[in-house]
PDB file of C-alpha atoms and ligand atoms in Angstrom:
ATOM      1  CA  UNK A1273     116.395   8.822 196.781  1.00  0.00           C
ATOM      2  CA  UNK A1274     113.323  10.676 197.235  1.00  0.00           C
ATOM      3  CA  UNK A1275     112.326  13.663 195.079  1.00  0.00           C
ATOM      4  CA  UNK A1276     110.495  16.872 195.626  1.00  0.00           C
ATOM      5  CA  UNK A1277     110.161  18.702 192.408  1.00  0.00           C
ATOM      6  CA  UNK A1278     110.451  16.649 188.654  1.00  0.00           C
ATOM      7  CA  UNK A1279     110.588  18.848 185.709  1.00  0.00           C
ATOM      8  CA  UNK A1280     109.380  17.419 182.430  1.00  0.00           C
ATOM      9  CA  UNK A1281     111.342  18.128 179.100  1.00  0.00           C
ATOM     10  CA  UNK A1282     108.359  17.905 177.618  1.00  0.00           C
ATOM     11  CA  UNK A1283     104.819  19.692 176.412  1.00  0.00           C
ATOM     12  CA  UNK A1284     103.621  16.353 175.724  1.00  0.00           C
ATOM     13  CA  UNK A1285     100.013  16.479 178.396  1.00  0.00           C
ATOM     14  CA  UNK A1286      99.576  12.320 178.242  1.00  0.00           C
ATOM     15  CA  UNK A1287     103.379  12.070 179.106  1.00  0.00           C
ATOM     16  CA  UNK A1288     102.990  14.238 182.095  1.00  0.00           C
ATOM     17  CA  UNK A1289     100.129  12.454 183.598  1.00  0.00           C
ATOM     18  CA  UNK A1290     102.015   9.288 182.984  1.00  0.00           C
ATOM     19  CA  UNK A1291     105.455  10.492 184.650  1.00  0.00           C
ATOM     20  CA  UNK A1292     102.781  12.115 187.951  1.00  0.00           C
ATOM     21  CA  UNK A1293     101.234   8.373 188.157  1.00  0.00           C
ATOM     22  CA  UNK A1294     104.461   6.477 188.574  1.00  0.00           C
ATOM     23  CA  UNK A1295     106.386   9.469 190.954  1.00  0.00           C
ATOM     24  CA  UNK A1296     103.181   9.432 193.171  1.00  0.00           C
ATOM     25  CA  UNK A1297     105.615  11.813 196.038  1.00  0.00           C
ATOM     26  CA  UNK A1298     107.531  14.766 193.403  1.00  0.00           C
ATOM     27  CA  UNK A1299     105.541  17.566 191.945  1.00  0.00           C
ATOM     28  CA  UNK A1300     105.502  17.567 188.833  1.00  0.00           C
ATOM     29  CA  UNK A1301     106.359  20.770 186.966  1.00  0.00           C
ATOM     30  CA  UNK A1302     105.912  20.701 183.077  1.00  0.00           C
ATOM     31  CA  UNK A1303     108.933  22.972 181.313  1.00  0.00           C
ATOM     32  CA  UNK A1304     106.514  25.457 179.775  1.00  0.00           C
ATOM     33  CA  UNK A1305     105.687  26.692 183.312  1.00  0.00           C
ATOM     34  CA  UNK A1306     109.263  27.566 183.772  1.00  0.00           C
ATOM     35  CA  UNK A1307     108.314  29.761 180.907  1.00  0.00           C
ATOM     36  CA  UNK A1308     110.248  27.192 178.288  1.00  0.00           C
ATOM     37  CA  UNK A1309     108.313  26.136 175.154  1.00  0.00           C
ATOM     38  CA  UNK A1310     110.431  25.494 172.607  1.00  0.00           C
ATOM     39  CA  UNK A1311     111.843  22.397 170.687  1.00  0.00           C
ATOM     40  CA  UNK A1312     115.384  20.688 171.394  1.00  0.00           C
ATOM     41  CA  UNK A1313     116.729  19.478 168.486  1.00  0.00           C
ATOM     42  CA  UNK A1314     117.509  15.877 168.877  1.00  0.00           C
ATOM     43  CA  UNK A1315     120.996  14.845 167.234  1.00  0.00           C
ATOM     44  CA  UNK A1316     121.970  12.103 169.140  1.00  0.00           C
ATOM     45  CA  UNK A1317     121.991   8.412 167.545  1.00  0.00           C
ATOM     46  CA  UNK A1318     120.069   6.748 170.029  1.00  0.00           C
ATOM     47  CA  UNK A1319     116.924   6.854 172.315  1.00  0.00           C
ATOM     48  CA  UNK A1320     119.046   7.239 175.141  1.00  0.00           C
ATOM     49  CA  UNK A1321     121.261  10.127 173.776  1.00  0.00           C
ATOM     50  CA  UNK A1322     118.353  12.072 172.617  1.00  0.00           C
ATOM     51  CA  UNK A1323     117.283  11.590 176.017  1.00  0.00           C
ATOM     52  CA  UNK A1324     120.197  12.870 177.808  1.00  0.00           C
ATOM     53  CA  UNK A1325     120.108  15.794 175.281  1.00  0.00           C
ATOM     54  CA  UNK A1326     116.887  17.123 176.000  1.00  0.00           C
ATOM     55  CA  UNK A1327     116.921  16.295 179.791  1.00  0.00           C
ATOM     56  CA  UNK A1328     120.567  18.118 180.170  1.00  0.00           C
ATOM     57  CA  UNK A1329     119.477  21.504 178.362  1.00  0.00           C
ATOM     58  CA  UNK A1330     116.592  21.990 180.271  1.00  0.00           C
ATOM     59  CA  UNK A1331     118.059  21.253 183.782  1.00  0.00           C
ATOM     60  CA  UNK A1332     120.912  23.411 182.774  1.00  0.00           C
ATOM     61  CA  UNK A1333     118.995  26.324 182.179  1.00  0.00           C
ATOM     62  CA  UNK A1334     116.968  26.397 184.922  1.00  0.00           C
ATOM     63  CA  UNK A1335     119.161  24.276 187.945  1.00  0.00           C
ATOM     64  CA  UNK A1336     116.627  21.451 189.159  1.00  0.00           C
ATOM     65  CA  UNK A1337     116.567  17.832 188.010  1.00  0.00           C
ATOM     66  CA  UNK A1338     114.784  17.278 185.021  1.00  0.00           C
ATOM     67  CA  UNK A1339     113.290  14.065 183.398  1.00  0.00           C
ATOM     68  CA  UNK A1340     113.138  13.713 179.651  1.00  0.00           C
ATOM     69  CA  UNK A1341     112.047  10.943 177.111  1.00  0.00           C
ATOM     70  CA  UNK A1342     112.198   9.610 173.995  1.00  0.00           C
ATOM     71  CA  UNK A1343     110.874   7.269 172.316  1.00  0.00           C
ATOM     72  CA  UNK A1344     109.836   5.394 168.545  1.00  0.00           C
ATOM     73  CA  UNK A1345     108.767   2.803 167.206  1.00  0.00           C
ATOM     74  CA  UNK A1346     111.214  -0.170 165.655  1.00  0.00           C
ATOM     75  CA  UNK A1347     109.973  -2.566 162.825  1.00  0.00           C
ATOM     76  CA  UNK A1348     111.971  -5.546 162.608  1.00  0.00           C
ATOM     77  CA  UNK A1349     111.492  -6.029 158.607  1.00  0.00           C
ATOM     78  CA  UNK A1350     112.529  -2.733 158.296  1.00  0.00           C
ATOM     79  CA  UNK A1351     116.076  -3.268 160.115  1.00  0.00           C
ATOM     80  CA  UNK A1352     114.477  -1.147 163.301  1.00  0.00           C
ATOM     81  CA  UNK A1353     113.213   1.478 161.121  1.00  0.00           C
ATOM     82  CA  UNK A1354     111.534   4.409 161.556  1.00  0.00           C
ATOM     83  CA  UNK A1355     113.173   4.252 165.259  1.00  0.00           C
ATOM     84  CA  UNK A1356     114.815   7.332 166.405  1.00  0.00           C
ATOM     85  CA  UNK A1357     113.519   8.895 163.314  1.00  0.00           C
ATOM     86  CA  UNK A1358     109.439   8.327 164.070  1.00  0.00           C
ATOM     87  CA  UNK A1359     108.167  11.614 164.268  1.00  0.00           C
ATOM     88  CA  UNK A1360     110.118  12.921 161.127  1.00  0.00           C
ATOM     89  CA  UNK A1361     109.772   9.245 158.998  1.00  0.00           C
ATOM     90  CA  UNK A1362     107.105  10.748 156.372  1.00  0.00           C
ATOM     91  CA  UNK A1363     108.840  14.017 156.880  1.00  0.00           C
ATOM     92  CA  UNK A1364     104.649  15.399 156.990  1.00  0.00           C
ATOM     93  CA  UNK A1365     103.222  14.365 160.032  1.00  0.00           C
ATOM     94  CA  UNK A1366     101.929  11.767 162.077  1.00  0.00           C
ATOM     95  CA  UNK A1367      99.008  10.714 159.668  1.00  0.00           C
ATOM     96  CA  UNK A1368     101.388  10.292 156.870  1.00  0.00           C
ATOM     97  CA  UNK A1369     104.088   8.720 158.692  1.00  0.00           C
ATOM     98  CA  UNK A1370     101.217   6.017 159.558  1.00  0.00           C
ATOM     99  CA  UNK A1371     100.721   5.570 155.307  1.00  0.00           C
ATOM    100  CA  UNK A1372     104.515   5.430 154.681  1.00  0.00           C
ATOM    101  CA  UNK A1373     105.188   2.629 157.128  1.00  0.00           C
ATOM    102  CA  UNK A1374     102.083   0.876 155.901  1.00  0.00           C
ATOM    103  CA  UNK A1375     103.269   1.306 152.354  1.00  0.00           C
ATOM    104  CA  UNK A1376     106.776  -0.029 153.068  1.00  0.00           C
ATOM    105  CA  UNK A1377     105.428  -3.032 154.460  1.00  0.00           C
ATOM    106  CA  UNK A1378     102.697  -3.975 152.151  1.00  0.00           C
ATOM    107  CA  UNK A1379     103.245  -8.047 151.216  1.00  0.00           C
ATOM    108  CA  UNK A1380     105.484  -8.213 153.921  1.00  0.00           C
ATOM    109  CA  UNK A1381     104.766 -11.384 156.176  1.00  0.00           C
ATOM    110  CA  UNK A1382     107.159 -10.281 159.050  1.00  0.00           C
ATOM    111  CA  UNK A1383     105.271  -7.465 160.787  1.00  0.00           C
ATOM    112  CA  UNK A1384     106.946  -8.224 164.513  1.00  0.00           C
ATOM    113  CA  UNK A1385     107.791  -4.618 165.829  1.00  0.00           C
ATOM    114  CA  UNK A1386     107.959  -2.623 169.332  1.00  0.00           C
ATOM    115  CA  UNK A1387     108.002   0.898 171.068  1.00  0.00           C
ATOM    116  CA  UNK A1388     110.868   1.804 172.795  1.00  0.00           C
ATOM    117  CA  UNK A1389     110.946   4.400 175.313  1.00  0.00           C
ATOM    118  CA  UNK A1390     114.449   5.868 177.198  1.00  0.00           C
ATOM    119  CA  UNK A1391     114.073   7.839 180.067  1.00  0.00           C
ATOM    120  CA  UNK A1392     116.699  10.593 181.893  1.00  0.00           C
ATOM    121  CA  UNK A1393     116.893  11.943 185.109  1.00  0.00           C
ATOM    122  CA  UNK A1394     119.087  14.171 184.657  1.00  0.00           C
ATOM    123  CA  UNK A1395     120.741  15.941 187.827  1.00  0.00           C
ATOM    124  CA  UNK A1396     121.969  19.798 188.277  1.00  0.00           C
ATOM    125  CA  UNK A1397     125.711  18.845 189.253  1.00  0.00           C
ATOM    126  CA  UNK A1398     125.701  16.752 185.941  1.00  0.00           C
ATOM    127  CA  UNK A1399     124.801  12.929 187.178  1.00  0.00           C
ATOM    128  CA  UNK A1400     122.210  11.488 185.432  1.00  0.00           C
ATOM    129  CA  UNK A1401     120.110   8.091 185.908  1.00  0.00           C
ATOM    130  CA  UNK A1402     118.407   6.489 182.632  1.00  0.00           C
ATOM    131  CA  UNK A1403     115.682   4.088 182.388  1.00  0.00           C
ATOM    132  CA  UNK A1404     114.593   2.116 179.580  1.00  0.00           C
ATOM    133  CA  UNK A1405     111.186   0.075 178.433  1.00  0.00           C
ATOM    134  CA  UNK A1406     110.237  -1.975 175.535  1.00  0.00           C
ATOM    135  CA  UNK A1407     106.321  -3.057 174.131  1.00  0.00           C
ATOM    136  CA  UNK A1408     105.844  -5.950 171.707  1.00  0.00           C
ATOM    137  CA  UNK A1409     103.803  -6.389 168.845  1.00  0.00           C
ATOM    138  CA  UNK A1410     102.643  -6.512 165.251  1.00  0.00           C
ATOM    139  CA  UNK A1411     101.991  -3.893 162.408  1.00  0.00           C
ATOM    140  CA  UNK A1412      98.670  -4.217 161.804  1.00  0.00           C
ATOM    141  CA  UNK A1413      97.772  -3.846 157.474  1.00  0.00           C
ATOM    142  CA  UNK A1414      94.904  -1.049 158.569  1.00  0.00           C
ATOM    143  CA  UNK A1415      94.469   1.338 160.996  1.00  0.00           C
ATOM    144  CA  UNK A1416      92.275   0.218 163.652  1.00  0.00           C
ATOM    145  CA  UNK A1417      90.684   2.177 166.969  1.00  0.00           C
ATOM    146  CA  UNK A1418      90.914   6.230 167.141  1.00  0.00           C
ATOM    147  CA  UNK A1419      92.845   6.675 170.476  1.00  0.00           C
ATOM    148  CA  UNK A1420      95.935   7.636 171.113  1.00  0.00           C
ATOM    149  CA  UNK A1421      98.616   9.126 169.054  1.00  0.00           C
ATOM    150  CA  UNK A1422     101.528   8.334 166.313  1.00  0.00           C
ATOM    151  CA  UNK A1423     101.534   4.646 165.855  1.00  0.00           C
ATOM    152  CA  UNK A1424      98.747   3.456 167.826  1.00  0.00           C
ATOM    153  CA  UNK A1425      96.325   2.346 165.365  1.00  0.00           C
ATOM    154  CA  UNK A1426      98.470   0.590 163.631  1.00  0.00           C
ATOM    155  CA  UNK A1427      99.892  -1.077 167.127  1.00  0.00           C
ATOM    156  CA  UNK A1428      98.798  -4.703 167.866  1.00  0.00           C
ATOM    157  CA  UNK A1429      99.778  -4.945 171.257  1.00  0.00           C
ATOM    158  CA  UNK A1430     101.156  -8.955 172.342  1.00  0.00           C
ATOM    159  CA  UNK A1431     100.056  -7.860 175.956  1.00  0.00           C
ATOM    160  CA  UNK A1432      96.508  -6.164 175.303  1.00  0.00           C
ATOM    161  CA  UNK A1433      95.567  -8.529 172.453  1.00  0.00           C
ATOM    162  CA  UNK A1434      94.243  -5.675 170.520  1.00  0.00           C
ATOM    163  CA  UNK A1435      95.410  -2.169 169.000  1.00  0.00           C
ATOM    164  CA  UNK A1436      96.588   0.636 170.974  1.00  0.00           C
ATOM    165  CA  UNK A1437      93.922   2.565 169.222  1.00  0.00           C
ATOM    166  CA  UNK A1438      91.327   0.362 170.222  1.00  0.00           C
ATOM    167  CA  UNK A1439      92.509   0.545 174.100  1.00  0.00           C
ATOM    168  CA  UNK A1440      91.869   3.004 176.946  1.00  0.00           C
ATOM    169  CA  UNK A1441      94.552   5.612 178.403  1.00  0.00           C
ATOM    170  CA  UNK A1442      94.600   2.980 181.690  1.00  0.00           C
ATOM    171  CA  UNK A1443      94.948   0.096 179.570  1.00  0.00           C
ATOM    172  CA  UNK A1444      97.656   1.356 177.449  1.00  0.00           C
ATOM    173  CA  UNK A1445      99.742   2.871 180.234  1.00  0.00           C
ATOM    174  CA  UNK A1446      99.654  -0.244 181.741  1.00  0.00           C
ATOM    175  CA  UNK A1447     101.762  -1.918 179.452  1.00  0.00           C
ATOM    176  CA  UNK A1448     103.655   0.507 177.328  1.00  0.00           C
ATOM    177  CA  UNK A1449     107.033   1.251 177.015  1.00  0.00           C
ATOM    178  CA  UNK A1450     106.790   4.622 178.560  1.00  0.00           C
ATOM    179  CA  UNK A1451     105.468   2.762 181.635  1.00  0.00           C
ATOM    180  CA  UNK A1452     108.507   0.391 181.296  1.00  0.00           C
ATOM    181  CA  UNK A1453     111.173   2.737 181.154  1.00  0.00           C
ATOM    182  CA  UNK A1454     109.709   5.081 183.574  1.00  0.00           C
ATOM    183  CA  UNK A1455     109.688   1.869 186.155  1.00  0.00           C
ATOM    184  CA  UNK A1456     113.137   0.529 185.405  1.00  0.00           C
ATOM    185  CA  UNK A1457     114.474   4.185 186.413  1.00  0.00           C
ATOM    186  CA  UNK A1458     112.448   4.689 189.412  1.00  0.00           C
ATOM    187  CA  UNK A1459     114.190   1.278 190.489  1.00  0.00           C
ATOM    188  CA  UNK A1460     117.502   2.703 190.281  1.00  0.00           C
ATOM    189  CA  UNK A1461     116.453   6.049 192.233  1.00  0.00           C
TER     190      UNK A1461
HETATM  191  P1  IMP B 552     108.821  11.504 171.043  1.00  0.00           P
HETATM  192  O1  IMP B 552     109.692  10.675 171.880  1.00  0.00           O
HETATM  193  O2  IMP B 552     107.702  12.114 171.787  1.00  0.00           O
HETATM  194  O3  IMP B 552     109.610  12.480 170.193  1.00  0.00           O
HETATM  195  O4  IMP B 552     108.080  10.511 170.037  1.00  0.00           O
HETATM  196  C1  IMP B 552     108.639  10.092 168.845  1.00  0.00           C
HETATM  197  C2  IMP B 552     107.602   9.526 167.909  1.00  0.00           C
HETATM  198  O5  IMP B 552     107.513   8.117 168.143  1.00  0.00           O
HETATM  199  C3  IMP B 552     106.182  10.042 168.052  1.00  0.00           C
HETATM  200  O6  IMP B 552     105.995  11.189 167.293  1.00  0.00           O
HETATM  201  C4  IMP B 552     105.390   8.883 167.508  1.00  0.00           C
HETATM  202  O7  IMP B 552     105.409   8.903 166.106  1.00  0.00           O
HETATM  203  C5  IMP B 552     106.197   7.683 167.973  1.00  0.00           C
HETATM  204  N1  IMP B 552     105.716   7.209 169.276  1.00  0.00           N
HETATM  205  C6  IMP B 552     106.377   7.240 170.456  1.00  0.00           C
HETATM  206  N2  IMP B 552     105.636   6.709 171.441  1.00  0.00           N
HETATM  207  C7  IMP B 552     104.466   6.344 170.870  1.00  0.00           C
HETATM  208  C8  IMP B 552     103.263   5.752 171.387  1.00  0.00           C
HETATM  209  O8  IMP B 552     103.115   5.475 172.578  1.00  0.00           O
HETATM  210  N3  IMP B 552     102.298   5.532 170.488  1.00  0.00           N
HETATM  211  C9  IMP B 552     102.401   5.827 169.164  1.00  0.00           C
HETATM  212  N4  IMP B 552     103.475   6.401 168.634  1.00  0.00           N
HETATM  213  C10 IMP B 552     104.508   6.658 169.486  1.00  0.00           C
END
């Protein structure tokens, strides 16, 4: 199926440049040009719910296929915590989310974790598609590298053999589980 228009649940700019890179053909078109800024609240239980949720409000309101994600991070010695709940785990912010999940691991030996990422393409006559991507690694014990967002410093990637923060834009799209998910749907198109 080929696509002329994508809208993007989402203000997010990386996220957009990532979604443009993989649907090479389809314009593009962030929500807030549509003249929508505002949050969806998320209150599914899973990636892929949350997903669906935001994708399925947006292409309701404005009739046009819509792509949404979501995505988190799951920590193995913390039973796949913070997850769904990774933006709001510190309840104060990305910075102090970053403390709290260093803090609940400190002496832990098990630091095995990855990103997941769900993706919907969500149609106007109420189909939808959904893709989904995983990226392996360890919790580092410091914060290491300034790029990127959320988790990243704290992100040893298995694949880039180094943080997230410590990697390029390029390098990190390459392998993450945005990347993933956004692939495995674009297979199913
Ligand atoms: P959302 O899907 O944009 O709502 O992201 C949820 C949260 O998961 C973010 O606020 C980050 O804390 C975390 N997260 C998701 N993807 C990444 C990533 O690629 N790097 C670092 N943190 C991420």
């Amino acid at each position: 199926m080929k696509l002329d228009k994508i809208v993007v649940a989402s203000g997010n700019k990386g996220k957009i440049k990532e979604i443009q890179q993989i649907f090479t053909d389809a314009e593009i078109v962030p929500m807030r040009e549509l003249g929508f800024d505002g949050d969806i609240e998320e209150t599914g239980e899973t990636f892929s719910e949350n997903a669906i949720i935001k994708a399925k409000f947006i292409s309701e309101k404005f009739n046009l296929p819509v792509l949404a994600d979501d995505s988190g991070l799951c920590v193995y010695a913390l039973n796949g915590a913070p997850g769904i709940r990774s933006a709001r785990f510190s309840g104060e912010g990305e910075s102090a989310n970053r403390k709290l999940l260093l803090k609940k691991l400190e002496g832990s030996k098990d630091r095995g974790a990855h990103f997941t990422s769900a993706v919907c393409l969500y149609f106007p006559d109420g189909n939808y598609i959904l893709g989904e991507g995983k990226t392996y690694g360890k919790i580092l014990t410091e914060e290491v590298g300034e790029n990127g967002f959320g988790y990243d410093s704290l992100f040893y990637s298995d694949d880039l053999k180094k943080s997230f923060g410590q990697s390029t834009d390029e390098e990190k799209n390459s392998v993450s589980h945005r990347y993933r998910a956004l692939c495995d749907l674009r297979n199913k198109l």
